[in-house]
CSV table of C-alpha atoms and ligand atoms in Angstrom, one decimal:
chain,number,residue,atom,x,y,z
A,1,MET,CA,203.4,-102.4,193.6
A,2,ASP,CA,205.4,-105.6,194.0
A,3,LYS,CA,203.6,-106.3,197.3
A,4,LEU,CA,200.2,-105.5,195.8
A,5,TYR,CA,200.7,-107.6,192.7
A,6,GLU,CA,202.0,-110.5,194.7
A,7,GLU,CA,199.1,-110.4,197.0
A,8,GLU,CA,196.3,-109.7,194.6
A,9,HIS,CA,197.4,-111.3,191.3
A,10,PRO,CA,195.4,-108.9,189.2
A,11,ASP,CA,194.5,-110.0,185.7
A,12,ILE,CA,193.2,-106.6,184.6
A,13,VAL,CA,194.8,-103.3,185.7
A,14,VAL,CA,192.9,-100.0,184.9
A,15,ASN,CA,195.0,-96.9,185.6
A,16,PHE,CA,192.5,-94.3,186.8
A,17,ALA,CA,195.1,-92.6,188.9
A,18,ALA,CA,196.4,-89.2,187.9
A,19,GLU,CA,197.0,-85.7,188.9
A,20,SER,CA,194.3,-84.2,186.9
A,21,HIS,CA,193.8,-80.5,187.5
A,22,VAL,CA,195.3,-78.2,184.8
A,23,ASP,CA,195.6,-75.2,187.2
A,24,ARG,CA,197.6,-77.2,189.7
A,25,SER,CA,199.9,-78.4,186.8
A,26,ILE,CA,200.6,-74.8,185.9
A,27,GLU,CA,201.7,-74.2,189.5
A,28,ASP,CA,203.7,-77.4,190.0
A,29,PRO,CA,204.5,-79.3,186.7
A,30,GLU,CA,207.0,-81.7,188.3
A,31,LEU,CA,204.4,-83.4,190.5
A,32,PHE,CA,202.4,-84.2,187.3
A,33,LEU,CA,205.4,-85.7,185.6
A,34,ARG,CA,206.1,-87.9,188.6
A,35,THR,CA,202.6,-89.1,189.1
A,36,ASN,CA,201.3,-89.3,185.5
A,37,ILE,CA,204.4,-90.4,183.6
A,38,LEU,CA,206.6,-92.3,186.2
A,39,GLY,CA,203.5,-93.6,187.9
A,40,THR,CA,202.3,-95.1,184.6
A,41,ALA,CA,205.7,-96.6,184.0
A,42,THR,CA,205.7,-98.2,187.4
A,43,LEU,CA,202.4,-99.9,186.7
A,44,LEU,CA,203.4,-101.0,183.2
A,45,ASP,CA,206.6,-102.5,184.6
A,46,ALA,CA,204.7,-104.4,187.3
A,47,CYS,CA,202.4,-105.7,184.6
A,48,ARG,CA,205.3,-106.9,182.5
A,49,LYS,CA,206.9,-108.6,185.6
A,50,TYR,CA,203.8,-110.4,186.9
A,51,GLY,CA,201.8,-110.9,183.6
A,52,ILE,CA,198.5,-109.4,182.9
A,53,LYS,CA,195.5,-110.0,180.6
A,54,ARG,CA,194.9,-106.3,180.0
A,55,TYR,CA,196.3,-103.0,181.0
A,56,HIS,CA,193.9,-100.1,180.4
A,57,GLN,CA,195.0,-96.5,180.5
A,58,VAL,CA,192.4,-93.9,181.3
A,59,SER,CA,193.5,-90.9,179.3
A,60,THR,CA,191.9,-87.6,178.3
A,61,ASP,CA,190.8,-85.7,175.2
A,62,GLU,CA,193.2,-82.9,176.3
A,63,VAL,CA,196.1,-84.8,174.6
A,64,TYR,CA,194.7,-83.5,171.3
A,65,GLY,CA,195.1,-79.8,172.4
A,66,ASP,CA,192.1,-77.6,171.6
A,67,LEU,CA,189.8,-76.7,168.7
A,68,PRO,CA,188.9,-73.2,167.5
A,69,LEU,CA,185.6,-71.7,168.8
A,70,ASP,CA,184.5,-70.7,165.2
A,71,ARG,CA,184.8,-74.2,163.7
A,72,PRO,CA,182.0,-76.3,165.3
A,73,ASP,CA,182.4,-78.8,162.4
A,74,LEU,CA,185.8,-80.0,163.8
A,75,PHE,CA,186.1,-82.8,166.3
A,76,PHE,CA,188.9,-84.9,167.9
A,77,THR,CA,189.2,-88.4,166.4
A,78,GLU,CA,191.6,-91.1,167.4
A,79,THR,CA,194.0,-90.0,164.6
A,80,THR,CA,194.1,-86.3,165.5
A,81,PRO,CA,197.7,-85.5,166.2
A,82,LEU,CA,198.8,-85.1,169.9
A,83,HIS,CA,199.2,-81.4,170.5
A,84,THR,CA,199.2,-80.6,174.2
A,85,SER,CA,198.8,-77.2,175.9
A,86,SER,CA,199.4,-77.6,179.6
A,87,PRO,CA,201.9,-79.6,181.8
A,88,TYR,CA,198.9,-81.7,182.7
A,89,SER,CA,198.0,-82.7,179.2
A,90,SER,CA,201.6,-83.1,178.2
A,91,SER,CA,202.1,-85.6,181.1
A,92,LYS,CA,199.0,-87.5,180.0
A,93,ALA,CA,200.2,-87.6,176.4
A,94,SER,CA,203.6,-88.8,177.5
A,95,ALA,CA,201.9,-91.6,179.5
A,96,ASP,CA,199.8,-92.6,176.4
A,97,LEU,CA,203.0,-92.9,174.3
A,98,LEU,CA,204.6,-95.0,177.0
A,99,VAL,CA,201.6,-97.3,177.1
A,100,LEU,CA,201.7,-97.8,173.3
A,101,ALA,CA,205.5,-98.3,173.4
A,102,TYR,CA,205.1,-101.1,176.0
A,103,HIS,CA,202.6,-102.7,173.6
A,104,ARG,CA,204.9,-102.5,170.6
A,105,THR,CA,208.1,-103.3,172.4
A,106,TYR,CA,207.1,-105.9,175.0
A,107,GLY,CA,203.7,-107.1,173.6
A,108,LEU,CA,201.8,-105.9,176.7
A,109,PRO,CA,198.1,-106.1,176.0
A,110,VAL,CA,197.0,-102.5,176.4
A,111,THR,CA,194.1,-100.3,175.5
A,112,ILE,CA,193.6,-96.5,176.0
A,113,SER,CA,190.5,-94.4,176.4
A,114,ARG,CA,190.5,-90.6,175.8
A,115,CYS,CA,187.4,-89.1,177.4
A,116,SER,CA,185.9,-85.6,177.5
A,117,ASN,CA,185.2,-83.7,180.7
A,118,ASN,CA,183.4,-85.9,183.3
A,119,TYR,CA,180.9,-84.7,185.9
A,120,GLY,CA,179.0,-86.4,188.7
A,121,PRO,CA,179.3,-87.6,192.3
A,122,TYR,CA,182.7,-87.4,194.1
A,123,HIS,CA,184.1,-84.9,191.7
A,124,PHE,CA,186.9,-83.1,193.6
A,125,PRO,CA,185.8,-79.5,194.5
A,126,GLU,CA,188.7,-77.9,192.6
A,127,LYS,CA,187.0,-78.6,189.3
A,128,LEU,CA,184.5,-76.3,187.6
A,129,ILE,CA,181.1,-77.9,188.4
A,130,PRO,CA,181.7,-78.9,192.1
A,131,LEU,CA,183.5,-75.6,192.8
A,132,MET,CA,180.6,-73.6,191.5
A,133,ILE,CA,178.1,-75.7,193.4
A,134,ALA,CA,180.1,-75.3,196.7
A,135,ASN,CA,180.6,-71.6,196.2
A,136,ALA,CA,177.0,-70.9,195.2
A,137,LEU,CA,175.8,-72.7,198.3
A,138,ALA,CA,178.0,-70.5,200.4
A,139,ASP,CA,176.9,-67.4,198.5
A,140,LYS,CA,180.6,-66.9,197.5
A,141,PRO,CA,181.7,-65.4,194.2
A,142,LEU,CA,181.7,-67.8,191.2
A,143,PRO,CA,185.1,-67.3,189.5
A,144,VAL,CA,184.6,-67.6,185.7
A,145,TYR,CA,187.9,-67.5,183.8
A,146,GLY,CA,188.2,-65.0,181.0
A,147,GLU,CA,184.8,-64.4,179.4
A,148,GLY,CA,183.4,-67.9,180.2
A,149,LYS,CA,183.2,-68.7,176.5
A,150,ASN,CA,185.5,-71.8,176.5
A,151,VAL,CA,183.7,-74.9,175.5
A,152,ARG,CA,183.9,-78.3,177.2
A,153,ASP,CA,182.2,-81.6,176.1
A,154,TRP,CA,180.5,-83.0,179.3
A,155,LEU,CA,179.9,-86.7,180.0
A,156,TYR,CA,178.3,-88.2,183.1
A,157,VAL,CA,180.9,-90.2,185.0
A,158,GLU,CA,178.9,-93.5,184.9
A,159,ASP,CA,178.7,-93.3,181.1
A,160,HIS,CA,182.5,-93.0,181.1
A,161,CYS,CA,182.9,-96.0,183.4
A,162,LYS,CA,180.6,-98.1,181.2
A,163,ALA,CA,182.7,-97.2,178.2
A,164,ILE,CA,185.9,-98.4,180.0
A,165,ASP,CA,184.2,-101.6,181.0
A,166,LEU,CA,183.2,-102.2,177.4
A,167,ILE,CA,186.7,-101.5,176.1
A,168,ILE,CA,188.2,-104.0,178.6
A,169,ARG,CA,185.8,-106.7,177.6
A,170,LYS,CA,185.4,-106.1,173.9
A,171,GLY,CA,188.0,-103.6,172.7
A,172,THR,CA,191.0,-104.5,170.5
A,173,VAL,CA,194.4,-104.6,172.1
A,174,GLY,CA,196.7,-101.8,171.0
A,175,GLU,CA,193.8,-99.5,170.2
A,176,VAL,CA,192.8,-96.0,171.4
A,177,TYR,CA,189.1,-95.2,171.9
A,178,ASN,CA,187.7,-91.7,172.2
A,179,VAL,CA,184.7,-91.3,174.6
A,180,GLY,CA,182.3,-88.4,174.5
A,181,GLY,CA,178.6,-87.7,174.1
A,182,HIS,CA,178.4,-84.6,171.9
A,183,ASN,CA,177.4,-82.4,174.8
A,184,GLU,CA,179.2,-79.2,174.3
A,185,LYS,CA,178.6,-76.3,176.6
A,186,GLN,CA,180.2,-72.9,177.2
A,187,ASN,CA,181.5,-72.6,180.8
A,188,ILE,CA,179.2,-69.6,181.5
A,189,GLU,CA,176.1,-71.7,180.5
A,190,ILE,CA,177.0,-74.3,183.1
A,191,VAL,CA,177.5,-71.7,185.8
A,192,ARG,CA,174.2,-70.0,185.0
A,193,LEU,CA,172.5,-73.4,185.1
A,194,ILE,CA,173.9,-74.1,188.6
A,195,CYS,CA,172.7,-70.7,189.8
A,196,LYS,CA,169.3,-71.4,188.5
A,197,GLU,CA,169.0,-74.9,189.9
A,198,LEU,CA,170.2,-73.7,193.4
A,199,GLY,CA,168.0,-70.6,193.3
A,200,LYS,CA,171.1,-68.3,193.6
A,201,PRO,CA,171.5,-64.9,191.8
A,202,GLU,CA,173.7,-64.6,188.7
A,203,SER,CA,175.2,-61.5,190.4
A,204,LEU,CA,177.5,-64.0,192.2
A,205,ILE,CA,179.3,-64.6,188.9
A,206,THR,CA,182.7,-62.9,188.9
A,207,TYR,CA,184.9,-62.8,185.8
A,208,VAL,CA,188.5,-63.4,186.8
A,209,THR,CA,191.9,-63.5,185.0
A,210,ASP,CA,192.0,-66.2,182.4
A,211,ARG,CA,194.0,-69.5,182.9
A,212,LYS,CA,197.4,-69.4,181.2
A,213,GLY,CA,197.3,-71.2,177.8
A,214,HIS,CA,193.5,-71.8,178.3
A,215,ASP,CA,192.2,-74.4,175.8
A,216,LEU,CA,189.3,-73.0,173.8
A,217,ARG,CA,187.2,-76.0,172.9
A,218,TYR,CA,187.2,-79.7,173.4
A,219,ALA,CA,184.9,-81.9,171.3
A,220,ILE,CA,185.0,-85.7,170.9
A,221,ASP,CA,184.0,-87.7,167.9
A,222,PRO,CA,182.9,-91.0,169.5
A,223,THR,CA,182.1,-92.8,166.1
A,224,LYS,CA,184.7,-95.5,166.7
A,225,ILE,CA,183.5,-96.7,170.1
A,226,HIS,CA,179.9,-96.5,168.9
A,227,ASN,CA,180.5,-98.4,165.7
A,228,GLU,CA,182.9,-101.0,167.1
A,229,LEU,CA,181.6,-101.6,170.6
A,230,GLY,CA,178.1,-100.2,170.5
A,231,TRP,CA,178.7,-97.6,173.2
A,232,LEU,CA,176.3,-94.6,173.6
A,233,PRO,CA,175.9,-92.3,176.5
A,234,GLU,CA,172.8,-92.9,178.6
A,235,THR,CA,172.5,-89.9,180.9
A,236,LYS,CA,171.2,-86.6,179.3
A,237,PHE,CA,173.0,-83.5,180.6
A,238,ASP,CA,169.9,-82.0,182.2
A,239,ASP,CA,169.3,-85.1,184.2
A,240,GLY,CA,172.9,-85.7,185.0
A,241,ILE,CA,173.5,-82.2,186.3
A,242,ARG,CA,170.4,-82.3,188.5
A,243,LYS,CA,171.5,-85.7,189.9
A,244,THR,CA,174.9,-84.2,190.5
A,245,ILE,CA,173.6,-81.1,192.3
A,246,LYS,CA,171.3,-83.3,194.4
A,247,TRP,CA,174.3,-85.5,195.3
A,248,TYR,CA,176.3,-82.5,196.5
A,249,LEU,CA,173.4,-81.3,198.6
A,250,GLU,CA,173.0,-84.7,200.2
A,251,ASN,CA,176.7,-85.3,200.7
A,252,ARG,CA,177.8,-82.0,202.1
A,253,LYS,CA,180.0,-83.7,204.7
A,254,TRP,CA,182.2,-85.3,202.0
A,255,TRP,CA,183.1,-82.1,200.3
A,256,GLU,CA,182.9,-79.7,203.2
A,257,THR,CA,185.6,-81.8,204.9
A,258,ILE,CA,187.8,-81.4,201.8
A,259,ILE,CA,187.3,-77.7,201.5
A,260,SER,CA,187.9,-77.0,205.1
A,261,GLY,CA,191.5,-78.3,205.3
A,262,GLU,CA,194.6,-77.8,203.1
A,263,TYR,CA,192.3,-76.9,200.2
A,264,GLN,CA,191.8,-73.5,201.7
A,265,ASN,CA,195.5,-72.7,201.1
A,266,TYR,CA,195.1,-73.9,197.5
A,267,TYR,CA,192.0,-71.7,197.0
A,268,GLU,CA,193.7,-68.6,198.4
A,269,LYS,CA,196.7,-69.2,196.2
A,270,MET,CA,194.6,-69.7,193.0
A,271,TYR,CA,191.8,-67.2,193.5
A,272,GLY,CA,193.1,-64.8,196.2
A,273,ASN,CA,194.5,-62.1,193.9
A,274,ARG,CA,192.9,-63.2,190.6
B,301,LIG,P1,188.1,-77.8,184.8
B,301,LIG,O1,187.0,-78.4,185.6
B,301,LIG,O2,189.3,-77.4,185.6
B,301,LIG,O3,188.4,-78.9,183.7
B,301,LIG,P2,189.4,-78.8,182.4
B,301,LIG,O4,190.3,-77.6,182.5
B,301,LIG,O5,190.2,-80.1,182.4
B,301,LIG,O6,188.5,-78.7,181.2
B,301,LIG,O7,187.6,-76.5,184.0
B,301,LIG,C1,186.6,-76.6,183.1
B,301,LIG,C2,186.4,-75.2,182.4
B,301,LIG,O8,186.0,-74.3,183.4
B,301,LIG,C3,187.8,-74.7,181.9
B,301,LIG,O9,187.5,-74.0,180.7
B,301,LIG,C4,188.3,-73.7,182.9
B,301,LIG,C5,187.0,-73.2,183.5
B,301,LIG,N1,187.0,-72.8,185.0
B,301,LIG,C6,186.6,-71.6,185.4
B,301,LIG,O10,186.1,-70.7,184.6
B,301,LIG,N2,186.6,-71.3,186.7
B,301,LIG,C7,187.1,-72.1,187.7
B,301,LIG,O11,187.2,-71.8,188.9
B,301,LIG,C8,187.6,-73.4,187.2
B,301,LIG,C9,188.1,-74.4,188.2
B,301,LIG,C10,187.5,-73.7,185.9
């Protein structure tokens, strides 16, 4: 980091880097603590040392824990208490606290965004949407955890990036902004939609053992970023998911290379006896 900061003299640092897959964090928590907490501390310390106009932390709605399935009236706001479920979300919440502490203690100019589930191009194939696309294309079973009724609030990745850009330019230092577009779907709805779009039979859907500690529902209240910064999502889910599927069809080499290597060991470990 010293070398990088000395060479590049960054004025704005956005920390997108993280171990982000809940299932992997259940297998190997320590890796998540190192990357997500100590990695954040390393960046924050470099920012203190070299000076910075803004440090932005890309966080997650998972720091708020989950919401019950039978209370569709409830949403996460920026003041919802942190209440994490997995080693992943705990590591992200820890990093958020560290970022806010560096603001209060050292006066570092920070902002934090907490976004809902992203989807779109370059999504690593371990995650729900790209995994289901890759498996469906290979006519392999589509492993749905539990009953597939868990709800996620999906946002097209470019809308997330636009929100981050806006926060960096117009957001208030020391503040947290929730990012999400009121687009809640049950996992099974997404998997069925992918089957339909790819012309694959729903008989590929296989219900497998649930994830440990599986969060039931995530749902963001984006009122603050809308009112204060004028952000609104631009991509509708139906368009975004079609664009995403098209991207995976046109960029097979990218993800086929990934899933042909070390990833196969991961897949066997996670899904082999599930
Ligand atoms: P994921 O993409 O891992 O994101 P997150 O856990 O951060 O929300 O999973 C999204 C949802 O899909 C989550 O409820 C778990 C579920 N899921 C499956 O049912 N099968 C799978 O193979 C995967 C990877 C996820």
